[in-house]
mmCIF file of C-alpha atoms in Angstrom:
data_model
loop_
_atom_site.group_PDB
_atom_site.id
_atom_site.type_symbol
_atom_site.label_atom_id
_atom_site.label_comp_id
_atom_site.label_asym_id
_atom_site.label_seq_id
_atom_site.Cartn_x
_atom_site.Cartn_y
_atom_site.Cartn_z
ATOM 1 C CA MET U 1 185.767 197.584 203.740
ATOM 2 C CA ASN U 2 185.361 199.845 206.772
ATOM 3 C CA ARG U 3 185.762 203.474 205.754
ATOM 4 C CA ARG U 4 187.960 204.127 208.796
ATOM 5 C CA THR U 5 190.600 201.551 207.833
ATOM 6 C CA PHE U 6 193.910 203.098 206.840
ATOM 7 C CA LEU U 7 195.616 202.301 203.592
ATOM 8 C CA LYS U 8 198.510 199.981 204.391
ATOM 9 C CA ALA U 9 200.742 201.231 201.616
ATOM 10 C CA VAL U 10 200.227 204.972 202.087
ATOM 11 C CA GLY U 11 198.977 206.480 205.329
ATOM 12 C CA VAL U 12 196.385 209.211 205.537
ATOM 13 C CA THR U 13 199.151 211.598 206.491
ATOM 14 C CA GLY U 14 200.220 211.275 202.857
ATOM 15 C CA ILE U 15 197.118 213.004 201.512
ATOM 16 C CA ALA U 16 198.833 216.340 201.004
ATOM 17 C CA GLY U 17 201.856 214.777 199.359
ATOM 18 C CA LEU U 18 199.852 212.533 197.065
ATOM 19 C CA ALA U 19 197.511 215.310 196.012
ATOM 20 C CA GLY U 20 199.945 216.584 193.461
ATOM 21 C CA CYS U 21 202.560 219.225 193.142
ATOM 22 C CA THR U 22 200.675 222.452 192.728
ATOM 23 C CA GLY U 23 198.596 224.866 194.730
ATOM 24 C CA GLY U 24 196.740 226.098 191.665
ATOM 25 C CA PRO U 25 197.800 227.229 188.221
ATOM 26 C CA THR U 26 199.542 230.407 187.338
ATOM 27 C CA GLU U 27 198.546 232.156 184.109
ATOM 28 C CA ASP U 28 200.957 229.874 182.296
ATOM 29 C CA GLY U 29 199.295 226.803 183.779
ATOM 30 C CA ASN U 30 202.134 226.064 186.213
ATOM 31 C CA GLY U 31 201.575 225.441 189.875
ATOM 32 C CA GLY U 32 202.744 227.442 192.801
ATOM 33 C CA GLY U 33 202.651 226.076 196.337
ATOM 34 C CA THR U 34 201.454 222.813 197.867
ATOM 35 C CA ASN U 35 198.269 220.816 197.811
ATOM 36 C CA GLY U 36 196.165 219.351 200.575
ATOM 37 C CA THR U 37 196.040 222.714 202.292
ATOM 38 C CA THR U 38 193.965 222.622 205.471
ATOM 39 C CA GLU U 39 191.442 225.427 205.679
ATOM 40 C CA GLY U 40 190.470 225.821 209.323
ATOM 41 C CA THR U 41 190.968 223.407 212.193
ATOM 42 C CA SER U 42 189.181 220.200 211.320
ATOM 43 C CA GLY U 43 186.889 218.737 213.921
ATOM 44 C CA GLU U 44 186.809 221.824 216.128
ATOM 45 C CA ASN U 45 183.613 222.531 218.089
ATOM 46 C CA GLY U 46 181.667 219.720 216.456
ATOM 47 C CA SER U 47 182.128 221.197 212.988
ATOM 48 C CA THR U 48 181.219 219.445 209.761
ATOM 49 C CA ASN U 49 184.405 218.358 207.990
ATOM 50 C CA VAL U 50 184.486 218.591 204.204
ATOM 51 C CA ALA U 51 187.204 217.278 201.886
ATOM 52 C CA MET U 52 187.352 218.837 198.411
ATOM 53 C CA VAL U 53 188.982 216.972 195.547
ATOM 54 C CA TYR U 54 189.228 219.563 192.790
ATOM 55 C CA ALA U 55 189.323 218.924 189.060
ATOM 56 C CA THR U 56 192.597 218.913 187.174
ATOM 57 C CA GLY U 57 193.531 222.498 186.418
ATOM 58 C CA GLY U 58 193.437 223.412 190.076
ATOM 59 C CA LEU U 59 192.449 226.477 192.009
ATOM 60 C CA GLY U 60 193.249 229.816 190.441
ATOM 61 C CA ASP U 61 191.675 228.852 187.116
ATOM 62 C CA GLY U 62 189.179 231.713 187.471
ATOM 63 C CA SER U 63 186.606 229.254 186.208
ATOM 64 C CA PHE U 64 185.298 225.818 187.242
ATOM 65 C CA ASN U 65 187.361 225.037 190.347
ATOM 66 C CA ASP U 66 187.187 228.578 191.673
ATOM 67 C CA GLN U 67 183.408 228.514 191.291
ATOM 68 C CA ALA U 68 183.297 225.297 193.352
ATOM 69 C CA ARG U 69 185.425 226.959 196.014
ATOM 70 C CA GLU U 70 182.902 229.821 196.226
ATOM 71 C CA GLY U 71 180.250 227.317 197.274
ATOM 72 C CA LEU U 72 182.543 225.918 199.948
ATOM 73 C CA GLU U 73 183.413 229.378 201.257
ATOM 74 C CA LYS U 74 179.736 230.317 201.443
ATOM 75 C CA ALA U 75 179.037 227.171 203.463
ATOM 76 C CA LYS U 76 181.927 227.998 205.798
ATOM 77 C CA GLN U 77 180.516 231.483 206.364
ATOM 78 C CA GLU U 78 176.980 230.292 207.047
ATOM 79 C CA LEU U 79 177.549 226.929 208.724
ATOM 80 C CA ASN U 80 180.015 225.363 211.153
ATOM 81 C CA VAL U 81 182.252 223.871 208.466
ATOM 82 C CA THR U 82 185.969 223.178 208.204
ATOM 83 C CA SER U 83 187.707 221.814 205.139
ATOM 84 C CA GLU U 84 190.765 220.418 203.464
ATOM 85 C CA HIS U 85 191.409 220.247 199.737
ATOM 86 C CA SER U 86 193.526 218.471 197.165
ATOM 87 C CA GLN U 87 194.372 219.522 193.617
ATOM 88 C CA PRO U 88 195.287 216.436 191.574
ATOM 89 C CA GLU U 89 197.372 216.936 188.476
ATOM 90 C CA GLU U 90 196.326 213.701 186.772
ATOM 91 C CA VAL U 91 193.029 211.846 186.437
ATOM 92 C CA SER U 92 194.830 208.745 187.728
ATOM 93 C CA ASP U 93 195.247 210.468 191.128
ATOM 94 C CA PHE U 94 191.522 210.809 191.812
ATOM 95 C CA GLY U 95 190.859 207.308 193.111
ATOM 96 C CA GLN U 96 193.602 207.192 195.719
ATOM 97 C CA ILE U 97 192.895 210.692 197.013
ATOM 98 C CA GLN U 98 189.187 209.919 197.356
ATOM 99 C CA ARG U 99 190.049 206.711 199.252
ATOM 100 C CA GLN U 100 192.433 208.426 201.621
ATOM 101 C CA TYR U 101 189.850 211.030 202.593
ATOM 102 C CA ALA U 102 187.219 208.312 203.040
ATOM 103 C CA GLN U 103 189.552 206.313 205.299
ATOM 104 C CA SER U 104 190.731 209.211 207.419
ATOM 105 C CA THR U 105 190.126 209.073 211.167
ATOM 106 C CA SER U 106 191.890 212.296 212.052
ATOM 107 C CA PRO U 107 189.690 213.958 211.092
ATOM 108 C CA ASN U 108 186.669 211.974 209.985
ATOM 109 C CA TYR U 109 185.299 213.646 206.847
ATOM 110 C CA ASP U 110 181.532 214.050 206.808
ATOM 111 C CA LEU U 111 181.528 214.754 203.070
ATOM 112 C CA VAL U 112 184.036 214.134 200.288
ATOM 113 C CA SER U 113 183.276 216.480 197.380
ATOM 114 C CA CYS U 114 184.464 215.281 193.979
ATOM 115 C CA ILE U 115 184.557 218.149 191.515
ATOM 116 C CA GLY U 116 184.373 217.310 187.822
ATOM 117 C CA ALA U 117 183.078 214.641 185.463
ATOM 118 C CA LEU U 118 186.454 212.914 185.211
ATOM 119 C CA GLN U 119 186.082 211.724 188.822
ATOM 120 C CA GLN U 120 183.123 209.494 187.949
ATOM 121 C CA ASP U 121 184.993 206.226 187.350
ATOM 122 C CA ALA U 122 187.053 206.486 190.528
ATOM 123 C CA LEU U 123 184.045 207.432 192.632
ATOM 124 C CA SER U 124 181.934 204.618 191.212
ATOM 125 C CA ASP U 125 184.486 202.209 192.677
ATOM 126 C CA ASN U 126 185.081 204.038 195.942
ATOM 127 C CA ALA U 127 181.428 204.686 196.789
ATOM 128 C CA SER U 128 180.782 200.944 196.990
ATOM 129 C CA GLN U 129 183.963 200.317 199.011
ATOM 130 C CA PHE U 130 183.060 202.976 201.600
ATOM 131 C CA PRO U 131 179.264 202.794 202.017
ATOM 132 C CA GLU U 132 179.327 204.839 205.224
ATOM 133 C CA GLN U 133 181.075 207.791 203.605
ATOM 134 C CA LYS U 134 178.951 210.540 202.070
ATOM 135 C CA PHE U 135 180.169 211.792 198.690
ATOM 136 C CA LEU U 136 179.230 214.604 196.314
ATOM 137 C CA ILE U 137 180.015 214.548 192.606
ATOM 138 C CA VAL U 138 179.574 217.555 190.350
ATOM 139 C CA ASP U 139 179.070 217.218 186.584
ATOM 140 C CA GLN U 140 178.308 213.528 186.536
ATOM 141 C CA MET U 141 176.016 210.897 188.052
ATOM 142 C CA VAL U 142 177.098 208.001 190.265
ATOM 143 C CA ASP U 143 174.318 205.566 191.106
ATOM 144 C CA ALA U 144 175.093 204.841 194.743
ATOM 145 C CA LYS U 145 173.147 205.305 197.982
ATOM 146 C CA ASN U 146 175.922 207.406 199.541
ATOM 147 C CA VAL U 147 176.418 209.851 196.632
ATOM 148 C CA GLU U 148 174.582 213.068 195.827
ATOM 149 C CA SER U 149 175.048 213.847 192.137
ATOM 150 C CA TYR U 150 174.660 217.240 190.494
ATOM 151 C CA GLN U 151 174.516 217.793 186.763
ATOM 152 C CA PHE U 152 173.951 220.914 184.671
ATOM 153 C CA ARG U 153 172.306 221.701 181.369
ATOM 154 C CA GLU U 154 175.448 223.304 180.010
ATOM 155 C CA GLU U 155 173.995 223.149 176.521
ATOM 156 C CA GLU U 156 171.271 225.659 177.498
ATOM 157 C CA GLY U 157 173.699 228.271 178.796
ATOM 158 C CA SER U 158 176.004 227.641 175.847
ATOM 159 C CA PHE U 159 173.083 228.171 173.452
ATOM 160 C CA GLN U 160 172.637 231.619 174.959
ATOM 161 C CA VAL U 161 176.260 232.704 174.485
ATOM 162 C CA GLY U 162 176.250 231.124 171.023
ATOM 163 C CA HIS U 163 173.199 233.190 170.163
ATOM 164 C CA LEU U 164 175.088 236.244 171.458
ATOM 165 C CA ALA U 165 178.187 235.453 169.396
ATOM 166 C CA GLY U 166 176.115 234.818 166.277
ATOM 167 C CA LEU U 167 174.276 238.106 166.596
ATOM 168 C CA LEU U 168 177.427 240.119 167.256
ATOM 169 C CA THR U 169 179.581 238.603 164.515
ATOM 170 C CA THR U 170 177.066 239.973 162.007
ATOM 171 C CA THR U 171 177.175 243.388 163.679
ATOM 172 C CA LYS U 172 179.968 245.931 163.467
ATOM 173 C CA LEU U 173 180.929 246.137 167.128
ATOM 174 C CA SER U 174 183.817 248.168 168.473
ATOM 175 C CA ALA U 175 183.957 248.201 172.255
ATOM 176 C CA GLY U 176 186.635 248.020 174.899
ATOM 177 C CA LYS U 177 189.903 247.390 173.098
ATOM 178 C CA ALA U 178 188.540 245.035 170.454
ATOM 179 C CA SER U 179 186.231 244.891 167.463
ATOM 180 C CA THR U 180 184.499 242.407 165.188
ATOM 181 C CA ASN U 181 185.665 241.867 161.617
ATOM 182 C CA ASP U 182 183.840 241.583 158.294
ATOM 183 C CA ALA U 183 183.670 237.767 158.353
ATOM 184 C CA THR U 184 180.704 235.976 159.906
ATOM 185 C CA THR U 185 182.819 233.400 161.725
ATOM 186 C CA VAL U 186 183.074 232.493 165.405
ATOM 187 C CA GLY U 187 185.046 229.872 167.307
ATOM 188 C CA PHE U 188 184.717 227.235 170.015
ATOM 189 C CA ILE U 189 187.651 225.795 171.974
ATOM 190 C CA GLY U 190 187.153 222.810 174.249
ATOM 191 C CA GLY U 191 189.482 221.262 176.805
ATOM 192 C CA GLU U 192 189.265 217.473 176.681
ATOM 193 C CA LYS U 193 187.007 215.914 174.063
ATOM 194 C CA ILE U 194 184.556 214.235 176.439
ATOM 195 C CA PRO U 195 180.740 214.070 176.353
ATOM 196 C CA LEU U 196 180.435 216.858 178.930
ATOM 197 C CA ILE U 197 182.385 219.383 176.851
ATOM 198 C CA LYS U 198 180.599 218.280 173.701
ATOM 199 C CA LYS U 199 177.415 219.537 175.392
ATOM 200 C CA PHE U 200 178.983 223.007 175.524
ATOM 201 C CA GLU U 201 179.942 222.730 171.861
ATOM 202 C CA ALA U 202 176.498 221.503 170.797
ATOM 203 C CA GLY U 203 174.635 224.237 172.638
ATOM 204 C CA TYR U 204 176.971 226.942 171.378
ATOM 205 C CA LYS U 205 176.670 225.847 167.751
ATOM 206 C CA ALA U 206 172.872 225.644 168.047
ATOM 207 C CA GLY U 207 172.768 229.173 169.459
ATOM 208 C CA VAL U 208 174.983 230.489 166.678
ATOM 209 C CA LYS U 209 172.755 228.868 164.070
ATOM 210 C CA HIS U 210 169.695 230.349 165.775
ATOM 211 C CA ALA U 211 171.220 233.774 165.058
ATOM 212 C CA GLY U 212 172.062 232.961 161.447
ATOM 213 C CA LYS U 213 172.287 229.678 159.546
ATOM 214 C CA ASP U 214 175.166 230.854 157.381
ATOM 215 C CA ILE U 215 177.504 231.750 160.266
ATOM 216 C CA ASN U 216 180.622 229.572 160.337
ATOM 217 C CA VAL U 217 181.820 227.950 163.578
ATOM 218 C CA ILE U 218 185.455 226.828 163.891
ATOM 219 C CA THR U 219 185.896 224.104 166.526
ATOM 220 C CA ASN U 220 189.067 222.779 168.178
ATOM 221 C CA TYR U 221 189.870 220.695 171.248
ATOM 222 C CA VAL U 222 193.163 221.307 173.018
ATOM 223 C CA GLY U 223 193.210 218.022 174.962
ATOM 224 C CA SER U 224 193.801 219.624 178.358
ATOM 225 C CA PHE U 225 192.101 221.856 180.906
ATOM 226 C CA ASN U 226 195.414 223.341 182.002
ATOM 227 C CA ASP U 227 197.521 224.185 178.941
ATOM 228 C CA VAL U 228 197.571 227.958 178.555
ATOM 229 C CA ALA U 229 200.189 227.939 175.793
ATOM 230 C CA ARG U 230 198.185 225.585 173.567
ATOM 231 C CA GLY U 231 195.021 227.500 174.364
ATOM 232 C CA LYS U 232 196.624 230.668 173.066
ATOM 233 C CA GLU U 233 198.073 228.941 170.001
ATOM 234 C CA THR U 234 194.710 227.389 169.120
ATOM 235 C CA ALA U 235 192.856 230.658 169.616
ATOM 236 C CA LEU U 236 195.310 232.588 167.465
ATOM 237 C CA SER U 237 194.755 230.038 164.713
ATOM 238 C CA GLN U 238 190.997 230.572 164.924
ATOM 239 C CA TYR U 239 191.265 234.363 165.012
ATOM 240 C CA ASN U 240 193.631 234.297 162.046
ATOM 241 C CA GLY U 241 191.135 232.030 160.303
ATOM 242 C CA GLY U 242 188.439 234.687 160.520
ATOM 243 C CA ALA U 243 186.820 234.187 163.925
ATOM 244 C CA ASP U 244 186.158 237.422 165.785
ATOM 245 C CA ILE U 245 184.552 235.835 168.898
ATOM 246 C CA ILE U 246 185.697 232.628 170.608
ATOM 247 C CA TYR U 247 183.853 230.762 173.373
ATOM 248 C CA HIS U 248 185.957 228.390 175.427
ATOM 249 C CA ALA U 249 185.040 225.492 177.716
ATOM 250 C CA SER U 250 188.538 224.535 178.748
ATOM 251 C CA GLY U 251 189.285 225.509 182.348
ATOM 252 C CA ASN U 252 192.592 227.278 182.810
ATOM 253 C CA THR U 253 193.449 226.608 179.150
ATOM 254 C CA GLY U 254 190.987 229.420 178.482
ATOM 255 C CA THR U 255 193.472 231.897 179.890
ATOM 256 C CA GLY U 256 195.382 231.334 176.661
ATOM 257 C CA VAL U 257 192.257 232.217 174.689
ATOM 258 C CA PHE U 258 192.065 235.538 176.507
ATOM 259 C CA LYS U 259 195.759 236.177 175.869
ATOM 260 C CA ALA U 260 195.182 235.607 172.166
ATOM 261 C CA ALA U 261 192.109 237.874 172.121
ATOM 262 C CA LYS U 262 194.173 240.647 173.672
ATOM 263 C CA GLU U 263 197.003 240.136 171.184
ATOM 264 C CA VAL U 264 194.777 240.469 168.101
ATOM 265 C CA ASN U 265 192.093 242.778 169.563
ATOM 266 C CA ARG U 266 189.198 240.339 169.166
ATOM 267 C CA TYR U 267 186.558 239.051 171.572
ATOM 268 C CA ALA U 268 186.179 236.041 173.843
ATOM 269 C CA ILE U 269 183.431 234.493 175.946
ATOM 270 C CA GLY U 270 184.271 232.988 179.324
ATOM 271 C CA VAL U 271 182.902 229.952 181.114
ATOM 272 C CA ASP U 272 181.782 228.700 184.543
ATOM 273 C CA SER U 273 182.543 231.967 186.399
ATOM 274 C CA ASP U 274 182.194 235.618 185.385
ATOM 275 C CA GLN U 275 185.635 235.683 183.846
ATOM 276 C CA SER U 276 185.534 239.419 183.196
ATOM 277 C CA LYS U 277 186.003 239.562 186.985
ATOM 278 C CA THR U 278 188.101 236.474 187.719
ATOM 279 C CA LYS U 279 190.389 237.297 184.772
ATOM 280 C CA SER U 280 189.963 241.049 185.065
ATOM 281 C CA SER U 281 193.121 241.917 183.120
ATOM 282 C CA TYR U 282 191.233 240.709 180.030
ATOM 283 C CA ALA U 283 187.928 242.453 180.803
ATOM 284 C CA ASP U 284 188.275 244.668 177.714
ATOM 285 C CA TYR U 285 187.983 241.546 175.543
ATOM 286 C CA ILE U 286 185.432 239.372 177.395
ATOM 287 C CA LEU U 287 181.927 239.991 176.064
ATOM 288 C CA ALA U 288 180.182 237.674 178.502
ATOM 289 C CA SER U 289 180.548 234.406 180.371
ATOM 290 C CA MET U 290 178.396 231.314 180.556
ATOM 291 C CA VAL U 291 178.259 231.052 184.328
ATOM 292 C CA LYS U 292 177.658 227.557 185.648
ATOM 293 C CA HIS U 293 176.722 227.614 189.309
ATOM 294 C CA VAL U 294 178.856 224.802 190.640
ATOM 295 C CA ASP U 295 178.833 226.846 193.848
ATOM 296 C CA ILE U 296 175.147 226.002 194.312
ATOM 297 C CA ALA U 297 175.820 222.262 194.087
ATOM 298 C CA VAL U 298 178.705 222.395 196.560
ATOM 299 C CA HIS U 299 176.911 224.639 199.037
ATOM 300 C CA ASP U 300 173.648 222.719 198.913
ATOM 301 C CA SER U 301 175.244 219.311 199.391
ATOM 302 C CA ILE U 302 177.232 220.538 202.387
ATOM 303 C CA LYS U 303 174.063 222.039 203.848
ATOM 304 C CA HIS U 304 172.284 218.716 203.388
ATOM 305 C CA VAL U 305 174.981 217.005 205.446
ATOM 306 C CA VAL U 306 174.784 219.660 208.146
ATOM 307 C CA ASP U 307 170.990 219.610 208.502
ATOM 308 C CA GLY U 308 170.572 215.867 208.015
ATOM 309 C CA SER U 309 168.761 216.039 204.659
ATOM 310 C CA PHE U 310 171.569 214.474 202.575
ATOM 311 C CA GLU U 311 169.887 212.268 199.959
ATOM 312 C CA GLY U 312 172.258 209.650 198.620
ATOM 313 C CA GLY U 313 171.296 208.160 195.291
ATOM 314 C CA SER U 314 169.728 211.429 194.123
ATOM 315 C CA THR U 315 170.617 213.387 190.984
ATOM 316 C CA THR U 316 169.839 217.099 190.727
ATOM 317 C CA THR U 317 169.927 218.740 187.294
ATOM 318 C CA LEU U 318 170.210 222.523 187.018
ATOM 319 C CA GLY U 319 169.527 224.457 183.819
ATOM 320 C CA LEU U 320 168.378 227.926 182.796
ATOM 321 C CA LYS U 321 164.995 227.465 184.452
ATOM 322 C CA GLN U 322 166.545 226.487 187.793
ATOM 323 C CA GLY U 323 169.196 229.226 187.681
ATOM 324 C CA GLY U 324 171.989 226.681 187.380
ATOM 325 C CA VAL U 325 173.401 228.299 184.222
ATOM 326 C CA GLU U 326 173.137 231.854 182.937
ATOM 327 C CA THR U 327 174.678 234.426 180.620
ATOM 328 C CA VAL U 328 176.501 237.148 182.524
ATOM 329 C CA TYR U 329 177.628 240.135 180.446
ATOM 330 C CA GLY U 330 181.175 241.374 180.916
ATOM 331 C CA LYS U 331 181.747 244.058 183.534
ATOM 332 C CA THR U 332 183.472 246.327 180.982
ATOM 333 C CA LEU U 333 181.766 245.371 177.732
ATOM 334 C CA GLY U 334 178.266 244.475 178.915
ATOM 335 C CA SER U 335 176.951 248.009 178.615
ATOM 336 C CA GLU U 336 178.297 248.197 175.034
ATOM 337 C CA ILE U 337 176.237 245.257 173.784
ATOM 338 C CA PRO U 338 173.212 246.630 171.882
ATOM 339 C CA ASP U 339 169.853 246.461 173.648
ATOM 340 C CA ASP U 340 168.215 244.718 170.698
ATOM 341 C CA VAL U 341 170.782 241.916 170.984
ATOM 342 C CA LYS U 342 170.047 241.523 174.695
ATOM 343 C CA SER U 343 166.313 241.476 173.947
ATOM 344 C CA LYS U 344 166.810 238.644 171.456
ATOM 345 C CA LEU U 345 168.726 236.680 174.089
ATOM 346 C CA ASP U 346 165.899 237.252 176.573
ATOM 347 C CA ALA U 347 163.456 235.918 173.984
ATOM 348 C CA SER U 348 165.486 232.780 173.254
ATOM 349 C CA LYS U 349 165.902 232.142 176.987
ATOM 350 C CA LYS U 350 162.116 232.203 177.430
ATOM 351 C CA LYS U 351 161.731 229.753 174.559
ATOM 352 C CA ILE U 352 164.248 227.375 176.136
ATOM 353 C CA THR U 353 162.710 227.510 179.612
ATOM 354 C CA SER U 354 159.211 227.079 178.186
ATOM 355 C CA GLY U 355 160.286 224.085 176.130
ATOM 356 C CA SER U 356 159.606 225.587 172.719
ATOM 357 C CA ILE U 357 163.346 225.352 171.961
ATOM 358 C CA THR U 358 165.013 222.033 172.737
ATOM 359 C CA VAL U 359 168.780 222.436 172.837
ATOM 360 C CA PRO U 360 170.840 219.517 171.488
ATOM 361 C CA THR U 361 173.509 217.861 173.630
ATOM 362 C CA LYS U 362 175.526 216.365 170.777
ATOM 363 C CA PRO U 363 177.309 218.412 168.100
ATOM 364 C CA SER U 364 176.174 215.928 165.470
ATOM 365 C CA ASP U 365 172.573 216.930 166.173
ATOM 366 C CA VAL U 366 173.109 220.613 165.355
#
């Protein structure tokens, strides 16, 4: 199929309407605005046109999608790039949105960026149907000559924040507006129970156990990356069950974790972005964040298209050693974390990057 052939059932002009019903989540996980928003005038002055298909949860999550947008904005500042984006509400929307961007003639999109592991199945089909279209996928691998794939060693960054949580739950810490309790229990809250998020869980649990084998880890999956209410309910259950620090890997659902931390004066650990900044109203409760540099993947793939070095069929994996993941201490609480704790995290990081610590990717291996 020629990538410039229109869909007969739904024209390319329907991209914005199909994309969903939200322009990004509010703190309660509800949308506000419209999707398919054009950023810049596509095709102007020979610019490179980029279409972004964001993960469910949308922009405004202060986490995964917003980190991807940072990479796009950096490319737009440095390079002659224009863009359009869509924020699907359901996984079932991914395939049709990807196809519509690939088939567009006004403008022609030089790169279609697919953000999130849940886009893999749809892209695996569409990449073969549109061999002339360049695609990027973040968080998964698609074996096709027109796709650049980027994956991360989330387990390595999660080990680091797990090590932090394990060390602090055994320490009497009172900083910001929260404190630890007398129990040696921490929590993990995931979004959807998929292999990707299990890597976060596995790394976190391994890091906690590296701090102390007798520390208890409570684990729950909410089943959504955009359910703030259930995120809060689940977090409150964990805090009431003895956890004094909770790490989430759940997109905008994590906003509910922060709400719960504030309500009971306990601690949380953010994900993907420095959430002490992107969710600054909760900075007094966010010890650190496991930052995952999705922005690097997005920026680099766009640059490859611009300079002609795009390498379809390639997979790039970014871990601690490559600077793809890192622990970033909270802007308010970072200075309150004891120096000896930070030194222990530095030591475990060196062991991971040197290969003397191998971090598991499956919770069953912890």
